[in-house]
């Protein structure tokens, strides 16, 4: 297993741990939040779970060859999207200034580009194919 695969799998595991913790926080410690903040927090938890699992799937599909390089970029974009999208929503839901959510769309775009990269990755010629 390559070093990059190890880093991505470790990052995915930590992201899933974070999503689990955030889910627990959201269900027990957001009593002060309004209904919209609670829904936003829940959405962020779901996105973090889906994309953490996506990073694992992409890494297990393989990161070798040209298609693998595109898949690796997709996995890193998913992690960046998690930080920007989910992180800003968590922060806002927990009381950060409203301006923090200005970075959420960048995270959303990172998610979209990641899935597009994954979708096109099989069409790149592999080195050993």
GROMACS .gro file of C-alpha atoms in nm:
model
  129
    1UNK     CA    1   0.000   0.000   0.000
    2UNK     CA    2   0.138   0.339  -0.098
    3UNK     CA    3   0.205   0.617   0.149
    4UNK     CA    4  -0.068   0.826  -0.013
    5UNK     CA    5  -0.319   0.543   0.034
    6UNK     CA    6  -0.221   0.516   0.400
    7UNK     CA    7  -0.263   0.893   0.448
    8UNK     CA    8  -0.602   0.895   0.274
    9UNK     CA    9  -0.734   0.596   0.466
   10UNK     CA   10  -0.614   0.745   0.795
   11UNK     CA   11  -0.770   1.082   0.709
   12UNK     CA   12  -1.096   0.909   0.614
   13UNK     CA   13  -1.098   0.719   0.943
   14UNK     CA   14  -1.039   1.039   1.138
   15UNK     CA   15  -1.309   1.215   0.938
   16UNK     CA   16  -1.556   0.937   1.018
   17UNK     CA   17  -1.456   0.957   1.383
   18UNK     CA   18  -1.519   1.332   1.369
   19UNK     CA   19  -1.859   1.277   1.206
   20UNK     CA   20  -1.951   1.031   1.481
   21UNK     CA   21  -1.849   1.279   1.749
   22UNK     CA   22  -2.031   1.562   1.569
   23UNK     CA   23  -2.343   1.348   1.548
   24UNK     CA   24  -2.330   1.290   1.923
   25UNK     CA   25  -2.272   1.661   1.989
   26UNK     CA   26  -2.559   1.750   1.758
   27UNK     CA   27  -2.802   1.519   1.931
   28UNK     CA   28  -2.704   1.613   2.287
   29UNK     CA   29  -2.538   1.953   2.305
   30UNK     CA   30  -2.721   2.178   2.060
   31UNK     CA   31  -3.012   2.260   2.291
   32UNK     CA   32  -2.935   2.631   2.249
   33UNK     CA   33  -2.957   2.616   1.868
   34UNK     CA   34  -3.265   2.696   1.664
   35UNK     CA   35  -3.429   2.442   1.432
   36UNK     CA   36  -3.243   2.570   1.123
   37UNK     CA   37  -2.904   2.539   1.294
   38UNK     CA   38  -2.990   2.186   1.405
   39UNK     CA   39  -3.091   2.086   1.049
   40UNK     CA   40  -2.775   2.243   0.908
   41UNK     CA   41  -2.561   2.061   1.163
   42UNK     CA   42  -2.732   1.731   1.077
   43UNK     CA   43  -2.672   1.792   0.706
   44UNK     CA   44  -2.303   1.855   0.775
   45UNK     CA   45  -2.279   1.529   0.971
   46UNK     CA   46  -2.439   1.337   0.685
   47UNK     CA   47  -2.211   1.496   0.425
   48UNK     CA   48  -1.907   1.418   0.638
   49UNK     CA   49  -2.010   1.053   0.669
   50UNK     CA   50  -2.081   1.012   0.298
   51UNK     CA   51  -1.758   1.174   0.190
   52UNK     CA   52  -1.546   0.992   0.448
   53UNK     CA   53  -1.680   0.666   0.305
   54UNK     CA   54  -1.619   0.805  -0.043
   55UNK     CA   55  -1.251   0.860   0.036
   56UNK     CA   56  -1.224   0.499   0.153
   57UNK     CA   57  -1.396   0.369  -0.161
   58UNK     CA   58  -1.180   0.579  -0.393
   59UNK     CA   59  -0.862   0.468  -0.218
   60UNK     CA   60  -0.963   0.102  -0.238
   61UNK     CA   61  -1.046   0.133  -0.609
   62UNK     CA   62  -0.685   0.230  -0.659
   63UNK     CA   63  -0.454   0.526  -0.698
   64UNK     CA   64  -0.210   0.395  -0.959
   65UNK     CA   65  -0.176   0.516  -1.315
   66UNK     CA   66  -0.329   0.827  -1.466
   67UNK     CA   67  -0.680   0.731  -1.359
   68UNK     CA   68  -0.549   0.667  -1.010
   69UNK     CA   69  -0.395   1.013  -0.998
   70UNK     CA   70  -0.733   1.161  -1.085
   71UNK     CA   71  -0.895   0.944  -0.814
   72UNK     CA   72  -0.634   1.059  -0.562
   73UNK     CA   73  -0.716   1.420  -0.645
   74UNK     CA   74  -1.085   1.335  -0.596
   75UNK     CA   75  -1.017   1.189  -0.252
   76UNK     CA   76  -0.815   1.494  -0.143
   77UNK     CA   77  -1.091   1.722  -0.273
   78UNK     CA   78  -1.343   1.531  -0.064
   79UNK     CA   79  -1.132   1.589   0.245
   80UNK     CA   80  -1.094   1.959   0.161
   81UNK     CA   81  -1.468   1.981   0.101
   82UNK     CA   82  -1.532   1.827   0.440
   83UNK     CA   83  -1.317   2.087   0.611
   84UNK     CA   84  -1.470   2.381   0.425
   85UNK     CA   85  -1.834   2.275   0.393
   86UNK     CA   86  -1.891   2.072   0.707
   87UNK     CA   87  -1.646   2.267   0.920
   88UNK     CA   88  -1.805   2.602   0.846
   89UNK     CA   89  -2.154   2.469   0.913
   90UNK     CA   90  -2.043   2.313   1.241
   91UNK     CA   91  -1.876   2.635   1.344
   92UNK     CA   92  -2.181   2.847   1.260
   93UNK     CA   93  -2.417   2.607   1.436
   94UNK     CA   94  -2.199   2.627   1.746
   95UNK     CA   95  -2.205   3.008   1.752
   96UNK     CA   96  -1.933   3.132   1.517
   97UNK     CA   97  -2.006   3.459   1.334
   98UNK     CA   98  -2.236   3.425   1.030
   99UNK     CA   99  -1.953   3.512   0.791
  100UNK     CA  100  -1.792   3.173   0.851
  101UNK     CA  101  -2.044   3.005   0.621
  102UNK     CA  102  -1.905   3.206   0.329
  103UNK     CA  103  -1.655   2.923   0.276
  104UNK     CA  104  -1.923   2.652   0.264
  105UNK     CA  105  -1.988   2.693  -0.111
  106UNK     CA  106  -1.618   2.631  -0.182
  107UNK     CA  107  -1.647   2.304   0.007
  108UNK     CA  108  -1.960   2.215  -0.188
  109UNK     CA  109  -1.779   2.282  -0.516
  110UNK     CA  110  -1.487   2.067  -0.395
  111UNK     CA  111  -1.734   1.781  -0.334
  112UNK     CA  112  -1.884   1.821  -0.682
  113UNK     CA  113  -1.547   1.837  -0.857
  114UNK     CA  114  -1.434   1.534  -0.658
  115UNK     CA  115  -1.730   1.325  -0.773
  116UNK     CA  116  -1.682   1.442  -1.132
  117UNK     CA  117  -1.312   1.349  -1.115
  118UNK     CA  118  -1.403   1.007  -0.981
  119UNK     CA  119  -1.660   0.963  -1.259
  120UNK     CA  120  -1.412   1.038  -1.537
  121UNK     CA  121  -1.114   0.857  -1.382
  122UNK     CA  122  -1.185   0.520  -1.548
  123UNK     CA  123  -1.147   0.683  -1.889
  124UNK     CA  124  -0.785   0.785  -1.834
  125UNK     CA  125  -0.535   0.541  -1.981
  126UNK     CA  126  -0.361   0.333  -1.718
  127UNK     CA  127   0.018   0.294  -1.733
  128UNK     CA  128   0.008  -0.084  -1.734
  129UNK     CA  129  -0.307  -0.131  -1.940
   0.00000   0.00000   0.00000
